Structure formats: C-alpha cells, structure tokens
C-alpha cells in the first residue's frame, strides 16, 4: 500500500528519523541525520541526472550511488553499465521504481514518528489542561450562611432510619 506524501510534514526534520531502523540502502543516503541526501525524499530526476552525468564522464552507475546502492554502483562502473544497455534500462525503468520504494519507506517512518509525537503532545496537553482546573473548596456550615440555615431548620430524628420495605419485628 503506497504511503502518500503529506504537505504539512517537513521530511527534512532530523527528529523524525532519530530512532529509525532503516535498511542499509536508505542509511547510505543519510546526510545530517536525514535520509534522501538530507532532503527527506529522493528525486527521480536527480537520480537520472547523476546517471547521465556519470555516463558523460565514464562513471556508469552513479544513479545507483545516489539511491544508496553502492555495490551496484561499483558493479555498473566496472562493467561499463552492463555494456551501456543496462545503464539505459536502469535509468528508464528501474530507477523510478527504486526511488518510489525508498521514498515510501522514508515516509512510512516519518509518518509513524510524527503521529506518535502528535499523540504524545495531545495527551500531555490534555493532562496539563486538566491538572490546571481548580476545584472550589468545600464550604462548611460556618462559612456559608445559606447552608447553615438549611442544616438548622432540618429536624434531626433520634430514631434510626428504617426503610419502609423492612418490617419491624417485636423482640
């Protein structure tokens, strides 16, 4: 199930990834504690640009370095991009899928952390809000004249209370 991009979330915030357990590929793209080369997300056009520039200078496979696959980068470089046919296939077909998958993994972790932090903050604010409610003190009959007059006007019976449903038996 694809993880959608949230506009209200800053994917470049390193606090979202502090305790994340990423795969080695994603860890290879980390910069300043943020995956995706420090931007929070990888970009397909940037990966393709790295691949094309690498081809121009004889370093096929730089698109694989961009997405964090260092072993594949070395393999592509040593085989001249699998005789250049693999390089074209990689840039056209494989890289967009890889970037999409990596970005979904990054978003998933970021969303979980953000949602957890939001829930914690909401609970904390709810707790603080309720702890600040002041309960009025209980007034005694000496402090409240209305209450005191009600208590005095009530006649207190000396007999114990007997429920009407209970029959008295003579002893």
Coordinates of N, CA and C in Angstrom, one line a residue:
X1 N 0.8 -1.2 0.0 CA 0.0 0.0 0.0 C 0.9 1.2 0.0
X2 N 0.7 2.1 -1.0 CA 1.6 3.3 -1.1 C 1.3 4.3 0.1
X3 N 2.4 4.8 0.6 CA 2.3 5.8 1.6 C 2.3 7.2 1.0
X4 N 1.3 7.9 1.1 CA 1.1 9.2 0.5 C 2.0 10.3 1.1
X5 N 2.3 11.3 0.3 CA 3.1 12.4 0.7 C 2.2 13.4 1.5
X6 N 2.6 13.9 2.7 CA 1.9 14.8 3.5 C 2.5 16.2 3.3
X7 N 1.7 17.2 2.9 CA 2.2 18.5 2.7 C 2.5 19.2 4.0
X8 N 1.9 18.8 5.1 CA 2.1 19.5 6.4 C 3.3 19.0 7.1
X9 N 4.0 18.0 6.6 CA 5.1 17.4 7.3 C 6.4 17.8 6.6
X10 N 7.4 18.1 7.5 CA 8.7 18.5 7.0 C 9.6 17.3 7.0
X11 N 9.8 16.6 5.9 CA 10.5 15.4 5.8 C 12.0 15.6 6.0
X12 N 12.5 16.8 6.0 CA 13.9 17.1 6.2 C 14.2 17.4 7.7
X13 N 13.2 17.1 8.6 CA 13.4 17.3 10.0 C 14.1 16.0 10.6
X14 N 15.3 16.2 11.1 CA 16.1 15.0 11.6 C 15.4 14.3 12.8
X15 N 14.6 15.0 13.5 CA 13.9 14.4 14.7 C 13.0 13.3 14.3
X16 N 12.5 13.3 13.1 CA 11.6 12.2 12.6 C 12.3 10.9 12.4
X17 N 13.7 11.0 12.3 CA 14.4 9.8 12.0 C 15.4 9.4 13.1
X18 N 15.3 10.0 14.2 CA 16.3 9.8 15.3 C 16.4 8.3 15.7
X19 N 15.3 7.6 15.8 CA 15.3 6.2 16.3 C 14.9 5.2 15.2
X20 N 15.0 5.7 14.0 CA 14.5 4.8 12.9 C 15.5 3.7 12.6
X21 N 14.9 2.5 12.2 CA 15.7 1.4 11.8 C 15.6 1.2 10.3
X22 N 16.4 1.9 9.6 CA 16.4 1.9 8.1 C 17.2 0.8 7.6
X23 N 16.9 0.4 6.3 CA 17.8 -0.6 5.6 C 19.1 0.1 5.3
X24 N 20.1 -0.7 4.9 CA 21.4 -0.2 4.6 C 21.3 0.8 3.4
X25 N 20.5 0.5 2.4 CA 20.3 1.4 1.3 C 19.9 2.8 1.7
X26 N 18.9 2.8 2.6 CA 18.5 4.2 3.0 C 19.5 4.8 3.9
X27 N 20.1 4.1 4.7 CA 21.2 4.6 5.6 C 22.3 5.2 4.7
X28 N 22.6 4.7 3.6 CA 23.6 5.2 2.7 C 23.2 6.5 2.1
X29 N 21.9 6.9 2.1 CA 21.5 8.2 1.6 C 21.4 9.3 2.7
X30 N 21.8 8.9 3.9 CA 21.6 9.8 5.1 C 22.6 11.0 5.0
X31 N 22.1 12.2 5.3 CA 23.0 13.3 5.4 C 22.5 14.2 6.5
X32 N 23.3 14.4 7.5 CA 22.9 15.2 8.7 C 21.7 14.5 9.4
X33 N 21.6 13.2 9.5 CA 20.5 12.5 10.1 C 19.2 12.5 9.4
X34 N 19.3 12.9 8.1 CA 18.0 12.9 7.3 C 18.3 12.1 6.1
X35 N 17.4 11.1 5.8 CA 17.6 10.3 4.6 C 17.3 11.1 3.3
X36 N 17.6 10.6 2.2 CA 17.3 11.2 0.9 C 18.3 12.4 0.7
X37 N 19.5 12.2 1.0 CA 20.6 13.2 0.8 C 20.3 14.5 1.6
X38 N 19.7 14.3 2.7 CA 19.4 15.5 3.6 C 18.1 16.2 3.3
X39 N 17.4 15.7 2.3 CA 16.1 16.4 1.9 C 14.9 15.7 2.4
X40 N 15.1 14.5 2.9 CA 13.9 13.7 3.4 C 13.3 12.8 2.3
X41 N 13.5 13.1 1.0 CA 13.0 12.4 -0.1 C 14.0 12.4 -1.2
X42 N 14.0 11.3 -2.0 CA 14.9 11.2 -3.2 C 14.1 11.7 -4.3
X43 N 14.8 12.1 -5.4 CA 14.1 12.6 -6.6 C 14.5 11.8 -7.8
X44 N 13.6 11.4 -8.6 CA 13.9 10.5 -9.7 C 14.7 11.3 -10.8
X45 N 14.4 12.6 -11.0 CA 15.1 13.4 -12.0 C 16.6 13.6 -11.5
X46 N 16.8 13.7 -10.2 CA 18.2 13.8 -9.7 C 18.9 12.5 -9.9
X47 N 18.3 11.4 -9.7 CA 18.9 10.1 -9.9 C 19.3 10.0 -11.4
X48 N 18.4 10.3 -12.3 CA 18.7 10.2 -13.7 C 19.8 11.2 -14.1
X49 N 19.8 12.4 -13.5 CA 20.9 13.4 -13.8 C 22.2 12.8 -13.4
X50 N 22.3 12.2 -12.2 CA 23.5 11.6 -11.7 C 24.0 10.5 -12.7
X51 N 23.0 9.7 -13.2 CA 23.3 8.6 -14.2 C 23.9 9.2 -15.5
X52 N 23.2 10.2 -16.0 CA 23.6 10.8 -17.3 C 25.0 11.5 -17.2
X53 N 25.2 12.2 -16.1 CA 26.5 12.9 -15.9 C 27.6 11.9 -15.8
X54 N 27.3 10.8 -15.0 CA 28.2 9.7 -14.9 C 28.6 9.1 -16.2
X55 N 27.6 8.9 -17.1 CA 27.9 8.3 -18.4 C 28.8 9.3 -19.2
X56 N 28.6 10.5 -19.1 CA 29.4 11.5 -19.9 C 30.8 11.5 -19.5
X57 N 31.1 11.2 -18.2 CA 32.5 11.2 -17.7 C 33.0 9.8 -17.5
X58 N 32.3 8.7 -18.0 CA 32.8 7.4 -17.9 C 32.6 6.7 -16.6
X59 N 31.7 7.2 -15.8 CA 31.4 6.5 -14.5 C 29.9 6.0 -14.5
X60 N 29.6 5.0 -15.2 CA 28.3 4.5 -15.3 C 27.9 3.9 -13.9
X61 N 26.6 4.1 -13.5 CA 26.2 3.6 -12.2 C 26.1 4.6 -11.1
X62 N 26.3 5.9 -11.4 CA 26.2 6.9 -10.4 C 24.8 7.1 -9.9
X63 N 23.8 6.7 -10.7 CA 22.4 6.8 -10.2 C 22.2 5.8 -9.1
X64 N 22.9 4.7 -9.1 CA 22.8 3.7 -8.0 C 23.5 4.2 -6.8
X65 N 24.5 5.0 -6.9 CA 25.1 5.6 -5.7 C 24.2 6.6 -5.1
X66 N 23.5 7.4 -6.0 CA 22.5 8.4 -5.5 C 21.4 7.7 -4.6
X67 N 20.9 6.5 -5.0 CA 19.8 5.9 -4.3 C 20.4 5.0 -3.2
X68 N 21.7 5.0 -2.9 CA 22.3 4.3 -1.8 C 22.7 2.9 -2.1
X69 N 22.7 2.4 -3.3 CA 23.1 1.1 -3.6 C 24.6 1.1 -4.1
X70 N 25.5 1.1 -3.2 CA 26.9 1.3 -3.5 C 27.5 0.1 -4.2
X71 N 27.1 -1.1 -3.9 CA 27.7 -2.3 -4.6 C 27.2 -2.3 -6.0
X72 N 26.0 -2.0 -6.3 CA 25.5 -2.0 -7.7 C 26.2 -0.9 -8.4
X73 N 26.5 0.2 -7.8 CA 27.3 1.3 -8.4 C 28.6 0.8 -8.9
X74 N 29.3 0.1 -8.0 CA 30.7 -0.4 -8.4 C 30.5 -1.4 -9.5
X75 N 29.5 -2.3 -9.4 CA 29.4 -3.3 -10.5 C 29.1 -2.6 -11.8
X76 N 28.2 -1.6 -11.8 CA 27.9 -0.9 -13.1 C 29.2 -0.2 -13.6
X77 N 29.9 0.4 -12.7 CA 31.1 1.1 -13.1 C 32.2 0.2 -13.7
X78 N 32.3 -1.0 -13.1 CA 33.3 -2.0 -13.6 C 32.9 -2.6 -15.0
X79 N 31.6 -2.7 -15.2 CA 31.1 -3.4 -16.4 C 30.6 -2.4 -17.5
X80 N 31.0 -1.1 -17.3 CA 30.6 0.0 -18.2 C 29.0 0.0 -18.3
X81 N 28.3 -0.1 -17.2 CA 26.9 0.0 -17.2 C 26.3 -1.2 -17.9
X82 N 26.9 -2.4 -17.7 CA 26.5 -3.7 -18.3 C 26.4 -3.5 -19.9
X83 N 27.5 -3.0 -20.4 CA 27.7 -2.7 -21.8 C 26.7 -1.6 -22.3
X84 N 26.5 -0.7 -21.4 CA 25.7 0.5 -21.7 C 24.2 0.2 -21.9
X85 N 23.9 -1.0 -22.2 CA 22.4 -1.4 -22.4 C 21.8 -1.4 -21.0
X86 N 22.5 -1.9 -20.0 CA 22.0 -2.0 -18.6 C 21.8 -0.6 -18.0
X87 N 22.7 0.3 -18.4 CA 22.6 1.7 -17.9 C 21.3 2.4 -18.4
X88 N 21.0 2.2 -19.7 CA 19.8 2.8 -20.3 C 18.6 2.2 -19.7
X89 N 18.5 0.9 -19.5 CA 17.4 0.2 -18.9 C 17.2 0.6 -17.5
X90 N 18.3 0.8 -16.8 CA 18.3 1.2 -15.4 C 17.7 2.6 -15.2
X91 N 18.2 3.5 -16.1 CA 17.7 4.9 -16.0 C 16.3 5.1 -16.4
X92 N 15.8 4.3 -17.4 CA 14.4 4.4 -17.8 C 13.4 3.6 -17.0
X93 N 13.8 2.4 -16.6 CA 12.8 1.6 -15.9 C 13.0 1.3 -14.4
X94 N 14.2 1.0 -14.0 CA 14.4 0.5 -12.7 C 14.5 1.7 -11.6
X95 N 15.2 2.7 -12.0 CA 15.4 3.8 -11.0 C 14.1 4.4 -10.5
X96 N 13.2 4.8 -11.4 CA 11.9 5.4 -10.9 C 11.2 4.5 -9.8
X97 N 11.2 3.2 -10.1 CA 10.6 2.2 -9.1 C 11.4 2.2 -7.8
X98 N 12.7 2.2 -7.9 CA 13.5 2.1 -6.7 C 13.4 3.4 -5.9
X99 N 13.4 4.6 -6.5 CA 13.2 5.8 -5.8 C 11.8 5.9 -5.2
X100 N 10.8 5.4 -5.8 CA 9.4 5.4 -5.3 C 9.4 4.5 -4.0
X101 N 10.0 3.3 -4.1 CA 10.0 2.4 -3.0 C 10.8 3.0 -1.8
X102 N 11.9 3.6 -2.0 CA 12.7 4.2 -0.9 C 12.0 5.3 -0.3
X103 N 11.4 6.2 -1.1 CA 10.6 7.3 -0.6 C 9.4 6.8 0.3
X104 N 8.7 5.7 -0.1 CA 7.6 5.2 0.6 C 8.1 4.7 2.0
X105 N 9.3 4.1 2.0 CA 9.9 3.6 3.3 C 10.2 4.8 4.2
X106 N 10.8 5.8 3.6 CA 11.1 7.0 4.4 C 9.9 7.7 4.9
X107 N 8.9 7.8 4.1 CA 7.6 8.5 4.5 C 6.9 7.6 5.6
X108 N 7.0 6.3 5.5 CA 6.3 5.5 6.5 C 6.9 5.7 7.9
X109 N 8.2 5.8 8.0 CA 8.9 6.0 9.2 C 8.6 7.4 9.7
X110 N 8.6 8.4 8.8 CA 8.4 9.8 9.2 C 6.9 9.9 9.7
X111 N 6.0 9.3 9.1 CA 4.6 9.4 9.5 C 4.4 8.8 10.8
X112 N 5.0 7.6 11.0 CA 4.8 6.9 12.3 C 5.4 7.8 13.5
X113 N 6.5 8.3 13.3 CA 7.2 9.1 14.3 C 6.3 10.4 14.5
X114 N 5.9 11.1 13.5 CA 5.1 12.3 13.6 C 3.8 12.0 14.3
X115 N 3.1 10.9 13.9 CA 1.8 10.6 14.6 C 2.0 10.3 16.0
X116 N 3.1 9.5 16.3 CA 3.3 9.2 17.7 C 3.7 10.4 18.6
X117 N 4.5 11.3 18.0 CA 4.8 12.6 18.7 C 3.6 13.5 18.9
X118 N 2.7 13.5 17.9 CA 1.5 14.3 18.0 C 0.5 13.7 19.1
X119 N 0.4 12.4 19.1 CA -0.4 11.8 20.1 C 0.2 12.0 21.5
X120 N 1.5 12.0 21.7 CA 2.1 12.3 23.0 C 1.8 13.7 23.4
X121 N 2.0 14.6 22.4 CA 1.8 16.0 22.7 C 0.3 16.3 23.1
X122 N -0.6 15.7 22.4 CA -2.0 15.8 22.7 C -2.3 15.3 24.1
X123 N -1.8 14.2 24.5 CA -2.0 13.6 25.8 C -1.4 14.5 26.9
X124 N -0.2 15.0 26.6 CA 0.4 15.9 27.6 C -0.4 17.2 27.7
X125 N -0.8 17.8 26.6 CA -1.6 19.0 26.7 C -2.9 18.7 27.5
X126 N -3.5 17.5 27.2 CA -4.8 17.2 27.9 C -4.5 17.0 29.4
X127 N -3.4 16.4 29.7 CA -3.1 16.2 31.1 C -2.8 17.5 31.8
X128 N -2.1 18.4 31.2 CA -1.8 19.7 31.8 C -3.1 20.5 31.9
X129 N -3.9 20.5 30.9 CA -5.2 21.2 30.9 C -6.0 20.8 32.1
X130 N -6.1 19.5 32.4 CA -6.9 19.0 33.5 C -6.3 19.2 34.8
X131 N -5.0 19.2 34.9 CA -4.3 19.5 36.2 C -4.4 20.9 36.6
X132 N -4.7 21.8 35.7 CA -4.8 23.2 36.0 C -6.2 23.7 36.4
X133 N -7.2 22.7 36.3 CA -8.5 23.1 36.8 C -8.5 23.1 38.3
X134 N -9.0 24.3 38.8 CA -9.0 24.4 40.3 C -10.4 24.0 40.8
X135 N -10.5 23.2 41.8 CA -11.7 22.7 42.4 C -12.0 23.7 43.5
X136 N -13.2 24.2 43.5 CA -13.5 25.1 44.6 C -13.5 24.4 46.0
X137 N -13.1 25.1 47.0 CA -13.0 24.4 48.3 C -14.4 24.1 48.8
X138 N -14.5 23.1 49.7 CA -15.8 22.7 50.3 C -16.1 23.7 51.4
X139 N -17.3 24.2 51.4 CA -17.7 25.2 52.4 C -18.3 24.4 53.6
X140 N -18.0 24.9 54.8 CA -18.6 24.3 56.0 C -19.8 25.2 56.3
X141 N -20.6 24.7 57.3 CA -21.8 25.4 57.7 C -21.4 26.8 58.3
X142 N -20.2 26.9 58.9 CA -19.8 28.2 59.5 C -19.6 29.2 58.4
X143 N -19.1 28.8 57.2 CA -18.7 29.8 56.2 C -19.9 30.1 55.3
X144 N -20.9 29.3 55.1 CA -22.0 29.6 54.2 C -23.3 29.8 55.0
X145 N -23.8 31.0 55.1 CA -25.0 31.2 55.9 C -26.2 30.5 55.4
X146 N -26.3 30.4 54.0 CA -27.5 29.7 53.5 C -27.5 28.2 53.8
X147 N -26.3 27.6 53.7 CA -26.2 26.2 54.1 C -26.4 26.0 55.6
X148 N -25.9 26.9 56.4 CA -26.1 26.8 57.8 C -27.5 26.9 58.2
X149 N -28.3 27.8 57.6 CA -29.8 27.9 57.9 C -30.5 26.6 57.5
X150 N -30.1 26.0 56.4 CA -30.8 24.8 56.0 C -30.5 23.6 57.0
X151 N -29.3 23.6 57.4 CA -29.0 22.5 58.4 C -29.7 22.7 59.7
X152 N -29.8 24.0 60.2 CA -30.5 24.2 61.4 C -32.0 24.0 61.3
X153 N -32.6 24.3 60.1 CA -34.0 24.1 60.0 C -34.4 22.6 59.9
X154 N -33.5 21.8 59.5 CA -33.8 20.4 59.3 C -33.9 19.8 60.7
X155 N -34.9 19.0 60.9 CA -35.1 18.4 62.2 C -34.4 17.0 62.2
X156 N -33.6 16.8 63.1 CA -32.8 15.5 63.1 C -33.6 14.6 64.0
X157 N -33.9 13.5 63.5 CA -34.6 12.5 64.3 C -33.6 11.7 65.1
X158 N -34.0 11.3 66.3 CA -33.2 10.5 67.1 C -33.3 9.0 66.8
X159 N -34.4 8.7 66.1 CA -34.7 7.3 65.8 C -33.8 6.9 64.6
X160 N -33.4 5.6 64.6 CA -32.6 5.2 63.4 C -33.5 5.1 62.2
X161 N -32.9 5.3 61.1 CA -33.7 5.2 59.8 C -34.1 3.8 59.6
X162 N -35.4 3.6 59.2 CA -35.9 2.3 58.9 C -36.6 2.4 57.6
X163 N -36.2 1.6 56.7 CA -36.7 1.6 55.3 C -38.2 1.1 55.4
X164 N -39.1 1.7 54.6 CA -40.5 1.3 54.7 C -40.7 -0.2 54.2
X165 N -39.8 -0.7 53.5 CA -39.9 -2.1 53.0 C -39.5 -3.1 54.0
X166 N -38.9 -2.7 55.1 CA -38.5 -3.6 56.1 C -39.5 -3.7 57.3
X167 N -40.0 -4.8 57.6 CA -40.9 -5.0 58.7 C -40.2 -5.0 60.0
X168 N -40.8 -4.4 61.0 CA -40.2 -4.4 62.3 C -40.8 -5.6 63.0
X169 N -39.9 -6.3 63.7 CA -40.4 -7.4 64.5 C -40.3 -7.1 65.9
X170 N -41.2 -7.5 66.7 CA -41.1 -7.1 68.2 C -40.2 -8.2 68.8
X171 N -39.4 -7.7 69.7 CA -38.4 -8.6 70.4 C -38.8 -8.9 71.7

